[in-house]
Amino acid sequence: AMLTGAESLLNKEIAAARAGPGMEEFVRAKQVFLMANRSRLNGKKALKSNDPKALQDVQNFLEETIALMLELQGSQFRGNTDRTIAELLGLLCKIAWARGDTASALQALERELPLRRALAQGGDAVITLANLGRIFLDMGNVTEAAKHLSEAESLLQGLGVSDSDPIGNHAVVREILWLLARCAECQGDIQGAIQQMERLQRVLPPASDDGSVKKNISRLQDKAQVRKLETVAEEKDRPPLPAQTAEAAKQDEQTGDATDPFKQKKKKPKSKKKR
């Protein structure tokens, strides 16, 4: 009902945008910002319905709107285009992700991140970095995923939000810790994965705890134990060093004595012949 009411108001606003002498640029700018509002509205409706055609239509409309808004950046009627473009790119990522279009989702986030940084929107930049980490991880690029997630965590700490802070965006903190644990496990760092999971367990509200974190910690601990036993077994199966023959050992000893200053025998001075 709320979405239907918003759509009705938007239609009235579009109908009221009349052209007039010398108003072309103003009307054009207003139309673009109305397109941005239409994109937000249609995006919410498409994500709610998860209809493939609706999602595709919204993605196309978003890309068109963003392109037109970029053209406004040199206009006197540009308004707050950078902030709006960053927001629309974030929405484009969600739409593309819902469609399974990973490449478009990644491209939208990579365009959004510098805008968030330039606008000093630290909290929004954290979310963008976390989303980049998730996408890179799902694509199998663990190195890039870990890099973006670590940056997101550092930025959160700089904003005064940590995994032990009772205030702040806990949902983002928990998401980052979960993804960092996955990255560590993919990189073979089982102890690192356990540490991230234990941090996650400490900040997880009881209402949100379905036992999956505890199960994953137990699974990782078992994995670490198996790896330890395999290492011990490999060391036991390793063949011993070949025994030296008596002759080789004697030769080594002689060589060592010759080069060891503490074992070298002092030469006796030659005695002078009596005349």
PDB file of C-alpha atoms in Angstrom:
ATOM      1  CA  ALA A   1       0.000   0.000   0.000  1.00  0.00           C
ATOM      2  CA  MET A   2       2.826   2.401   0.853  1.00  0.00           C
ATOM      3  CA  LEU A   3       4.546   1.693  -2.459  1.00  0.00           C
ATOM      4  CA  THR A   4       1.284   2.259  -4.369  1.00  0.00           C
ATOM      5  CA  GLY A   5       0.753   5.601  -2.615  1.00  0.00           C
ATOM      6  CA  ALA A   6       4.320   6.692  -3.375  1.00  0.00           C
ATOM      7  CA  GLU A   7       3.852   5.748  -7.029  1.00  0.00           C
ATOM      8  CA  SER A   8       0.677   7.850  -7.233  1.00  0.00           C
ATOM      9  CA  LEU A   9       2.466  10.917  -5.823  1.00  0.00           C
ATOM     10  CA  LEU A  10       5.353  10.408  -8.221  1.00  0.00           C
ATOM     11  CA  ASN A  11       3.009  10.281 -11.234  1.00  0.00           C
ATOM     12  CA  LYS A  12       1.441  13.612 -10.156  1.00  0.00           C
ATOM     13  CA  GLU A  13       4.873  15.212  -9.811  1.00  0.00           C
ATOM     14  CA  ILE A  14       5.927  14.066 -13.293  1.00  0.00           C
ATOM     15  CA  ALA A  15       2.711  15.456 -14.787  1.00  0.00           C
ATOM     16  CA  ALA A  16       3.350  18.817 -13.087  1.00  0.00           C
ATOM     17  CA  ALA A  17       6.798  19.233 -14.671  1.00  0.00           C
ATOM     18  CA  ARG A  18       5.862  21.620 -17.487  1.00  0.00           C
ATOM     19  CA  ALA A  19       8.277  23.169 -19.945  1.00  0.00           C
ATOM     20  CA  GLY A  20       8.581  26.943 -20.316  1.00  0.00           C
ATOM     21  CA  PRO A  21      10.792  29.642 -21.867  1.00  0.00           C
ATOM     22  CA  GLY A  22      14.360  29.296 -20.604  1.00  0.00           C
ATOM     23  CA  MET A  23      13.384  26.415 -18.358  1.00  0.00           C
ATOM     24  CA  GLU A  24      14.695  23.550 -20.508  1.00  0.00           C
ATOM     25  CA  GLU A  25      17.760  22.823 -18.384  1.00  0.00           C
ATOM     26  CA  PHE A  26      15.820  23.108 -15.133  1.00  0.00           C
ATOM     27  CA  VAL A  27      13.037  20.843 -16.400  1.00  0.00           C
ATOM     28  CA  ARG A  28      15.596  18.341 -17.691  1.00  0.00           C
ATOM     29  CA  ALA A  29      17.323  18.235 -14.290  1.00  0.00           C
ATOM     30  CA  LYS A  30      13.979  17.799 -12.545  1.00  0.00           C
ATOM     31  CA  GLN A  31      13.032  14.975 -14.890  1.00  0.00           C
ATOM     32  CA  VAL A  32      16.303  13.171 -14.127  1.00  0.00           C
ATOM     33  CA  PHE A  33      15.754  13.438 -10.372  1.00  0.00           C
ATOM     34  CA  LEU A  34      12.184  12.203 -10.868  1.00  0.00           C
ATOM     35  CA  MET A  35      13.652   9.257 -12.775  1.00  0.00           C
ATOM     36  CA  ALA A  36      15.876   8.603  -9.744  1.00  0.00           C
ATOM     37  CA  ASN A  37      12.787   8.529  -7.508  1.00  0.00           C
ATOM     38  CA  ARG A  38      11.069   6.225  -9.988  1.00  0.00           C
ATOM     39  CA  SER A  39      14.122   3.949  -9.903  1.00  0.00           C
ATOM     40  CA  ARG A  40      14.013   3.726  -6.096  1.00  0.00           C
ATOM     41  CA  LEU A  41      10.301   2.943  -6.122  1.00  0.00           C
ATOM     42  CA  ASN A  42      10.445   0.375  -8.918  1.00  0.00           C
ATOM     43  CA  GLY A  43      13.551  -1.153  -7.390  1.00  0.00           C
ATOM     44  CA  LYS A  44      11.809  -1.783  -4.066  1.00  0.00           C
ATOM     45  CA  LYS A  45       8.801  -3.292  -5.848  1.00  0.00           C
ATOM     46  CA  ALA A  46      10.972  -5.536  -8.044  1.00  0.00           C
ATOM     47  CA  LEU A  47      13.064  -6.770  -5.099  1.00  0.00           C
ATOM     48  CA  LYS A  48       9.893  -7.511  -3.168  1.00  0.00           C
ATOM     49  CA  SER A  49       8.259  -9.454  -6.013  1.00  0.00           C
ATOM     50  CA  ASN A  50      11.551 -10.974  -7.285  1.00  0.00           C
ATOM     51  CA  ASP A  51       9.973 -10.992 -10.754  1.00  0.00           C
ATOM     52  CA  PRO A  52      12.746 -11.563 -13.370  1.00  0.00           C
ATOM     53  CA  LYS A  53      11.251  -9.187 -15.958  1.00  0.00           C
ATOM     54  CA  ALA A  54      10.638  -6.456 -13.379  1.00  0.00           C
ATOM     55  CA  LEU A  55      14.214  -6.794 -12.125  1.00  0.00           C
ATOM     56  CA  GLN A  56      15.598  -6.591 -15.679  1.00  0.00           C
ATOM     57  CA  ASP A  57      13.460  -3.517 -16.470  1.00  0.00           C
ATOM     58  CA  VAL A  58      14.584  -1.759 -13.291  1.00  0.00           C
ATOM     59  CA  GLN A  59      18.242  -2.543 -14.000  1.00  0.00           C
ATOM     60  CA  ASN A  60      17.957  -1.029 -17.491  1.00  0.00           C
ATOM     61  CA  PHE A  61      16.130   2.032 -16.115  1.00  0.00           C
ATOM     62  CA  LEU A  62      18.710   2.492 -13.363  1.00  0.00           C
ATOM     63  CA  GLU A  63      21.598   2.384 -15.822  1.00  0.00           C
ATOM     64  CA  GLU A  64      19.856   4.999 -17.998  1.00  0.00           C
ATOM     65  CA  THR A  65      19.117   7.226 -14.987  1.00  0.00           C
ATOM     66  CA  ILE A  66      22.693   7.055 -13.699  1.00  0.00           C
ATOM     67  CA  ALA A  67      24.052   7.947 -17.155  1.00  0.00           C
ATOM     68  CA  LEU A  68      21.738  10.996 -17.370  1.00  0.00           C
ATOM     69  CA  MET A  69      22.626  12.070 -13.842  1.00  0.00           C
ATOM     70  CA  LEU A  70      26.328  11.952 -14.686  1.00  0.00           C
ATOM     71  CA  GLU A  71      25.603  14.421 -17.497  1.00  0.00           C
ATOM     72  CA  LEU A  72      24.116  16.817 -14.926  1.00  0.00           C
ATOM     73  CA  GLN A  73      27.348  17.131 -12.992  1.00  0.00           C
ATOM     74  CA  GLY A  74      28.399  20.204 -14.969  1.00  0.00           C
ATOM     75  CA  SER A  75      24.973  21.813 -14.740  1.00  0.00           C
ATOM     76  CA  GLN A  76      23.897  24.608 -12.374  1.00  0.00           C
ATOM     77  CA  PHE A  77      20.916  22.419 -11.502  1.00  0.00           C
ATOM     78  CA  ARG A  78      23.062  19.427 -10.648  1.00  0.00           C
ATOM     79  CA  GLY A  79      21.770  19.272  -7.060  1.00  0.00           C
ATOM     80  CA  ASN A  80      23.294  16.541  -4.894  1.00  0.00           C
ATOM     81  CA  THR A  81      24.122  14.302  -7.837  1.00  0.00           C
ATOM     82  CA  ASP A  82      27.174  12.543  -6.328  1.00  0.00           C
ATOM     83  CA  ARG A  83      25.208  11.356  -3.319  1.00  0.00           C
ATOM     84  CA  THR A  84      22.255  10.321  -5.490  1.00  0.00           C
ATOM     85  CA  ILE A  85      24.487   8.482  -7.982  1.00  0.00           C
ATOM     86  CA  ALA A  86      26.181   6.586  -5.127  1.00  0.00           C
ATOM     87  CA  GLU A  87      22.773   5.593  -3.773  1.00  0.00           C
ATOM     88  CA  LEU A  88      21.524   4.482  -7.205  1.00  0.00           C
ATOM     89  CA  LEU A  89      24.699   2.453  -7.795  1.00  0.00           C
ATOM     90  CA  GLY A  90      24.069   0.685  -4.484  1.00  0.00           C
ATOM     91  CA  LEU A  91      20.528  -0.103  -5.620  1.00  0.00           C
ATOM     92  CA  LEU A  92      21.824  -1.255  -9.010  1.00  0.00           C
ATOM     93  CA  CYS A  93      24.108  -3.693  -7.196  1.00  0.00           C
ATOM     94  CA  LYS A  94      21.163  -5.167  -5.281  1.00  0.00           C
ATOM     95  CA  ILE A  95      19.063  -5.523  -8.444  1.00  0.00           C
ATOM     96  CA  ALA A  96      21.922  -7.093 -10.428  1.00  0.00           C
ATOM     97  CA  TRP A  97      22.728  -9.440  -7.524  1.00  0.00           C
ATOM     98  CA  ALA A  98      19.073 -10.529  -7.321  1.00  0.00           C
ATOM     99  CA  ARG A  99      19.218 -11.349 -11.035  1.00  0.00           C
ATOM    100  CA  GLY A 100      22.435 -13.328 -10.652  1.00  0.00           C
ATOM    101  CA  ASP A 101      24.328 -10.730 -12.711  1.00  0.00           C
ATOM    102  CA  THR A 102      27.515 -10.789 -10.654  1.00  0.00           C
ATOM    103  CA  ALA A 103      29.572  -8.795 -13.164  1.00  0.00           C
ATOM    104  CA  SER A 104      27.133  -5.850 -13.143  1.00  0.00           C
ATOM    105  CA  ALA A 105      26.848  -5.973  -9.348  1.00  0.00           C
ATOM    106  CA  LEU A 106      30.645  -5.858  -9.008  1.00  0.00           C
ATOM    107  CA  GLN A 107      30.960  -3.013 -11.507  1.00  0.00           C
ATOM    108  CA  ALA A 108      28.296  -0.985  -9.660  1.00  0.00           C
ATOM    109  CA  LEU A 109      30.098  -1.415  -6.326  1.00  0.00           C
ATOM    110  CA  GLU A 110      33.474  -0.476  -7.793  1.00  0.00           C
ATOM    111  CA  ARG A 111      31.904   2.743  -9.138  1.00  0.00           C
ATOM    112  CA  GLU A 112      30.096   3.418  -5.861  1.00  0.00           C
ATOM    113  CA  LEU A 113      33.106   3.067  -3.540  1.00  0.00           C
ATOM    114  CA  PRO A 114      35.115   6.151  -4.680  1.00  0.00           C
ATOM    115  CA  LEU A 115      31.965   8.275  -4.435  1.00  0.00           C
ATOM    116  CA  ARG A 116      31.352   7.141  -0.847  1.00  0.00           C
ATOM    117  CA  ARG A 117      34.961   7.923   0.020  1.00  0.00           C
ATOM    118  CA  ALA A 118      34.856  11.356  -1.633  1.00  0.00           C
ATOM    119  CA  LEU A 119      31.665  12.189   0.241  1.00  0.00           C
ATOM    120  CA  ALA A 120      33.271  11.024   3.509  1.00  0.00           C
ATOM    121  CA  GLN A 121      30.403   8.600   4.031  1.00  0.00           C
ATOM    122  CA  GLY A 122      32.349   6.179   6.199  1.00  0.00           C
ATOM    123  CA  GLY A 123      29.405   4.046   7.255  1.00  0.00           C
ATOM    124  CA  ASP A 124      28.163   3.625   3.685  1.00  0.00           C
ATOM    125  CA  ALA A 125      31.723   2.922   2.488  1.00  0.00           C
ATOM    126  CA  VAL A 126      31.923   0.066   5.043  1.00  0.00           C
ATOM    127  CA  ILE A 127      28.795  -1.528   3.565  1.00  0.00           C
ATOM    128  CA  THR A 128      30.150  -1.109   0.027  1.00  0.00           C
ATOM    129  CA  LEU A 129      33.471  -2.716   1.027  1.00  0.00           C
ATOM    130  CA  ALA A 130      31.661  -5.587   2.765  1.00  0.00           C
ATOM    131  CA  ASN A 131      29.542  -6.194  -0.347  1.00  0.00           C
ATOM    132  CA  LEU A 132      32.666  -6.166  -2.501  1.00  0.00           C
ATOM    133  CA  GLY A 133      34.211  -8.718  -0.141  1.00  0.00           C
ATOM    134  CA  ARG A 134      31.185 -10.982  -0.433  1.00  0.00           C
ATOM    135  CA  ILE A 135      31.106 -10.803  -4.241  1.00  0.00           C
ATOM    136  CA  PHE A 136      34.850 -11.427  -4.612  1.00  0.00           C
ATOM    137  CA  LEU A 137      34.583 -14.379  -2.224  1.00  0.00           C
ATOM    138  CA  ASP A 138      31.679 -15.876  -4.187  1.00  0.00           C
ATOM    139  CA  MET A 139      33.734 -15.405  -7.367  1.00  0.00           C
ATOM    140  CA  GLY A 140      36.611 -17.350  -5.791  1.00  0.00           C
ATOM    141  CA  ASN A 141      38.946 -14.350  -5.532  1.00  0.00           C
ATOM    142  CA  VAL A 142      39.786 -14.835  -1.848  1.00  0.00           C
ATOM    143  CA  THR A 143      42.725 -12.404  -1.839  1.00  0.00           C
ATOM    144  CA  GLU A 144      40.613  -9.464  -3.041  1.00  0.00           C
ATOM    145  CA  ALA A 145      37.770 -10.484  -0.727  1.00  0.00           C
ATOM    146  CA  ALA A 146      40.025 -10.518   2.344  1.00  0.00           C
ATOM    147  CA  LYS A 147      41.563  -7.160   1.346  1.00  0.00           C
ATOM    148  CA  HIS A 148      38.185  -5.378   1.092  1.00  0.00           C
ATOM    149  CA  LEU A 149      36.797  -7.019   4.230  1.00  0.00           C
ATOM    150  CA  SER A 150      39.885  -6.109   6.265  1.00  0.00           C
ATOM    151  CA  GLU A 151      39.581  -2.522   5.063  1.00  0.00           C
ATOM    152  CA  ALA A 152      35.904  -2.515   6.030  1.00  0.00           C
ATOM    153  CA  GLU A 153      36.763  -3.713   9.536  1.00  0.00           C
ATOM    154  CA  SER A 154      39.538  -1.115   9.918  1.00  0.00           C
ATOM    155  CA  LEU A 155      37.176   1.630   8.768  1.00  0.00           C
ATOM    156  CA  LEU A 156      34.558   0.473  11.273  1.00  0.00           C
ATOM    157  CA  GLN A 157      37.092   0.650  14.077  1.00  0.00           C
ATOM    158  CA  GLY A 158      38.057   4.142  12.913  1.00  0.00           C
ATOM    159  CA  LEU A 159      34.416   5.139  13.186  1.00  0.00           C
ATOM    160  CA  GLY A 160      34.387   3.913  16.786  1.00  0.00           C
ATOM    161  CA  VAL A 161      32.451   0.722  16.038  1.00  0.00           C
ATOM    162  CA  SER A 162      34.086  -2.530  17.096  1.00  0.00           C
ATOM    163  CA  ASP A 163      32.990  -6.091  17.677  1.00  0.00           C
ATOM    164  CA  SER A 164      32.801  -5.357  21.427  1.00  0.00           C
ATOM    165  CA  ASP A 165      30.838  -2.095  21.068  1.00  0.00           C
ATOM    166  CA  PRO A 166      27.267  -2.471  22.356  1.00  0.00           C
ATOM    167  CA  ILE A 167      26.226   0.385  20.074  1.00  0.00           C
ATOM    168  CA  GLY A 168      26.856   0.643  16.336  1.00  0.00           C
ATOM    169  CA  ASN A 169      25.885  -1.449  13.356  1.00  0.00           C
ATOM    170  CA  HIS A 170      26.174  -4.979  14.700  1.00  0.00           C
ATOM    171  CA  ALA A 171      24.659  -6.516  11.595  1.00  0.00           C
ATOM    172  CA  VAL A 172      27.554  -5.184   9.484  1.00  0.00           C
ATOM    173  CA  VAL A 173      30.139  -6.239  12.096  1.00  0.00           C
ATOM    174  CA  ARG A 174      28.727  -9.782  12.201  1.00  0.00           C
ATOM    175  CA  GLU A 175      28.635 -10.013   8.408  1.00  0.00           C
ATOM    176  CA  ILE A 176      32.276  -8.909   8.116  1.00  0.00           C
ATOM    177  CA  LEU A 177      33.466 -11.360  10.788  1.00  0.00           C
ATOM    178  CA  TRP A 178      31.584 -14.234   9.154  1.00  0.00           C
ATOM    179  CA  LEU A 179      33.082 -13.438   5.738  1.00  0.00           C
ATOM    180  CA  LEU A 180      36.589 -12.991   7.186  1.00  0.00           C
ATOM    181  CA  ALA A 181      36.289 -16.440   8.774  1.00  0.00           C
ATOM    182  CA  ARG A 182      35.331 -17.903   5.388  1.00  0.00           C
ATOM    183  CA  CYS A 183      38.296 -16.167   3.743  1.00  0.00           C
ATOM    184  CA  ALA A 184      40.718 -17.487   6.356  1.00  0.00           C
ATOM    185  CA  GLU A 185      39.457 -21.045   5.908  1.00  0.00           C
ATOM    186  CA  CYS A 186      39.725 -20.791   2.112  1.00  0.00           C
ATOM    187  CA  GLN A 187      43.325 -19.611   2.526  1.00  0.00           C
ATOM    188  CA  GLY A 188      44.107 -22.595   4.749  1.00  0.00           C
ATOM    189  CA  ASP A 189      44.387 -20.485   7.917  1.00  0.00           C
ATOM    190  CA  ILE A 190      42.186 -22.652  10.145  1.00  0.00           C
ATOM    191  CA  GLN A 191      43.284 -21.003  13.399  1.00  0.00           C
ATOM    192  CA  GLY A 192      42.535 -17.596  11.898  1.00  0.00           C
ATOM    193  CA  ALA A 193      39.075 -18.803  10.890  1.00  0.00           C
ATOM    194  CA  ILE A 194      38.452 -20.081  14.434  1.00  0.00           C
ATOM    195  CA  GLN A 195      39.492 -16.718  15.899  1.00  0.00           C
ATOM    196  CA  GLN A 196      37.073 -14.820  13.647  1.00  0.00           C
ATOM    197  CA  MET A 197      34.255 -17.233  14.506  1.00  0.00           C
ATOM    198  CA  GLU A 198      34.948 -16.833  18.227  1.00  0.00           C
ATOM    199  CA  ARG A 199      34.798 -13.043  17.826  1.00  0.00           C
ATOM    200  CA  LEU A 200      31.493 -13.454  16.004  1.00  0.00           C
ATOM    201  CA  GLN A 201      30.167 -15.679  18.791  1.00  0.00           C
ATOM    202  CA  ARG A 202      30.924 -12.962  21.367  1.00  0.00           C
ATOM    203  CA  VAL A 203      28.888 -10.280  19.562  1.00  0.00           C
ATOM    204  CA  LEU A 204      26.017 -12.484  18.429  1.00  0.00           C
ATOM    205  CA  PRO A 205      22.758 -11.629  20.241  1.00  0.00           C
ATOM    206  CA  PRO A 206      21.036 -14.644  21.799  1.00  0.00           C
ATOM    207  CA  ALA A 207      17.964 -14.018  19.636  1.00  0.00           C
ATOM    208  CA  SER A 208      20.075 -14.326  16.490  1.00  0.00           C
ATOM    209  CA  ASP A 209      22.043 -17.362  17.632  1.00  0.00           C
ATOM    210  CA  ASP A 210      20.768 -20.450  15.796  1.00  0.00           C
ATOM    211  CA  GLY A 211      23.777 -22.521  16.819  1.00  0.00           C
ATOM    212  CA  SER A 212      25.477 -22.325  13.417  1.00  0.00           C
ATOM    213  CA  VAL A 213      28.467 -20.353  14.720  1.00  0.00           C
ATOM    214  CA  LYS A 214      29.113 -22.880  17.493  1.00  0.00           C
ATOM    215  CA  LYS A 215      28.822 -25.717  14.977  1.00  0.00           C
ATOM    216  CA  ASN A 216      31.288 -24.025  12.648  1.00  0.00           C
ATOM    217  CA  ILE A 217      33.780 -23.473  15.489  1.00  0.00           C
ATOM    218  CA  SER A 218      33.531 -27.165  16.381  1.00  0.00           C
ATOM    219  CA  ARG A 219      33.940 -28.142  12.717  1.00  0.00           C
ATOM    220  CA  LEU A 220      37.004 -25.931  12.331  1.00  0.00           C
ATOM    221  CA  GLN A 221      38.556 -27.268  15.548  1.00  0.00           C
ATOM    222  CA  ASP A 222      38.081 -30.819  14.270  1.00  0.00           C
ATOM    223  CA  LYS A 223      39.644 -29.793  10.966  1.00  0.00           C
ATOM    224  CA  ALA A 224      42.623 -28.271  12.784  1.00  0.00           C
ATOM    225  CA  GLN A 225      43.083 -31.472  14.824  1.00  0.00           C
ATOM    226  CA  VAL A 226      42.952 -33.653  11.709  1.00  0.00           C
ATOM    227  CA  ARG A 227      45.544 -31.444  10.040  1.00  0.00           C
ATOM    228  CA  LYS A 228      47.786 -31.695  13.107  1.00  0.00           C
ATOM    229  CA  LEU A 229      47.544 -35.517  13.113  1.00  0.00           C
ATOM    230  CA  GLU A 230      48.286 -35.621   9.380  1.00  0.00           C
ATOM    231  CA  THR A 231      51.404 -33.498   9.937  1.00  0.00           C
ATOM    232  CA  VAL A 232      52.615 -35.818  12.703  1.00  0.00           C
ATOM    233  CA  ALA A 233      51.970 -38.870  10.503  1.00  0.00           C
ATOM    234  CA  GLU A 234      53.885 -37.320   7.621  1.00  0.00           C
ATOM    235  CA  GLU A 235      56.854 -36.641   9.879  1.00  0.00           C
ATOM    236  CA  LYS A 236      56.833 -40.256  11.133  1.00  0.00           C
ATOM    237  CA  ASP A 237      56.718 -41.622   7.585  1.00  0.00           C
ATOM    238  CA  ARG A 238      59.620 -39.427   6.491  1.00  0.00           C
ATOM    239  CA  PRO A 239      62.705 -41.637   5.805  1.00  0.00           C
ATOM    240  CA  PRO A 240      65.687 -41.162   8.136  1.00  0.00           C
ATOM    241  CA  LEU A 241      68.792 -39.406   6.945  1.00  0.00           C
ATOM    242  CA  PRO A 242      71.281 -41.823   5.292  1.00  0.00           C
ATOM    243  CA  ALA A 243      73.924 -43.091   7.725  1.00  0.00           C
ATOM    244  CA  GLN A 244      77.466 -42.000   7.003  1.00  0.00           C
ATOM    245  CA  THR A 245      80.095 -44.590   6.337  1.00  0.00           C
ATOM    246  CA  ALA A 246      82.948 -44.773   8.814  1.00  0.00           C
ATOM    247  CA  GLU A 247      85.333 -43.436   6.187  1.00  0.00           C
ATOM    248  CA  ALA A 248      83.080 -40.439   5.369  1.00  0.00           C
ATOM    249  CA  ALA A 249      82.607 -39.685   9.059  1.00  0.00           C
ATOM    250  CA  LYS A 250      86.387 -39.762   9.592  1.00  0.00           C
ATOM    251  CA  GLN A 251      86.901 -37.473   6.624  1.00  0.00           C
ATOM    252  CA  ASP A 252      84.311 -35.001   7.969  1.00  0.00           C
ATOM    253  CA  GLU A 253      85.995 -35.058  11.350  1.00  0.00           C
ATOM    254  CA  GLN A 254      89.383 -34.352   9.816  1.00  0.00           C
ATOM    255  CA  THR A 255      87.921 -31.514   7.733  1.00  0.00           C
ATOM    256  CA  GLY A 256      86.248 -30.036  10.794  1.00  0.00           C
ATOM    257  CA  ASP A 257      89.453 -30.260  12.809  1.00  0.00           C
ATOM    258  CA  ALA A 258      91.334 -28.518  10.059  1.00  0.00           C
ATOM    259  CA  THR A 259      88.941 -25.575   9.963  1.00  0.00           C
ATOM    260  CA  ASP A 260      88.246 -25.299  13.700  1.00  0.00           C
ATOM    261  CA  PRO A 261      90.763 -22.857  15.259  1.00  0.00           C
ATOM    262  CA  PHE A 262      90.281 -24.447  18.659  1.00  0.00           C
ATOM    263  CA  LYS A 263      91.227 -27.878  17.364  1.00  0.00           C
ATOM    264  CA  GLN A 264      94.166 -26.908  15.231  1.00  0.00           C
ATOM    265  CA  LYS A 265      97.478 -28.102  16.683  1.00  0.00           C
ATOM    266  CA  LYS A 266     100.055 -25.476  17.216  1.00  0.00           C
ATOM    267  CA  LYS A 267     103.170 -26.104  15.209  1.00  0.00           C
ATOM    268  CA  LYS A 268     106.281 -26.636  17.314  1.00  0.00           C
ATOM    269  CA  PRO A 269     109.003 -24.142  16.593  1.00  0.00           C
ATOM    270  CA  LYS A 270     111.971 -25.618  14.778  1.00  0.00           C
ATOM    271  CA  SER A 271     114.960 -26.182  17.090  1.00  0.00           C
ATOM    272  CA  LYS A 272     118.159 -24.457  16.127  1.00  0.00           C
ATOM    273  CA  LYS A 273     121.082 -26.689  15.272  1.00  0.00           C
ATOM    274  CA  LYS A 274     123.969 -26.536  17.683  1.00  0.00           C
ATOM    275  CA  ARG A 275     127.170 -25.450  16.134  1.00  0.00           C
TER     276      ARG A 275
END
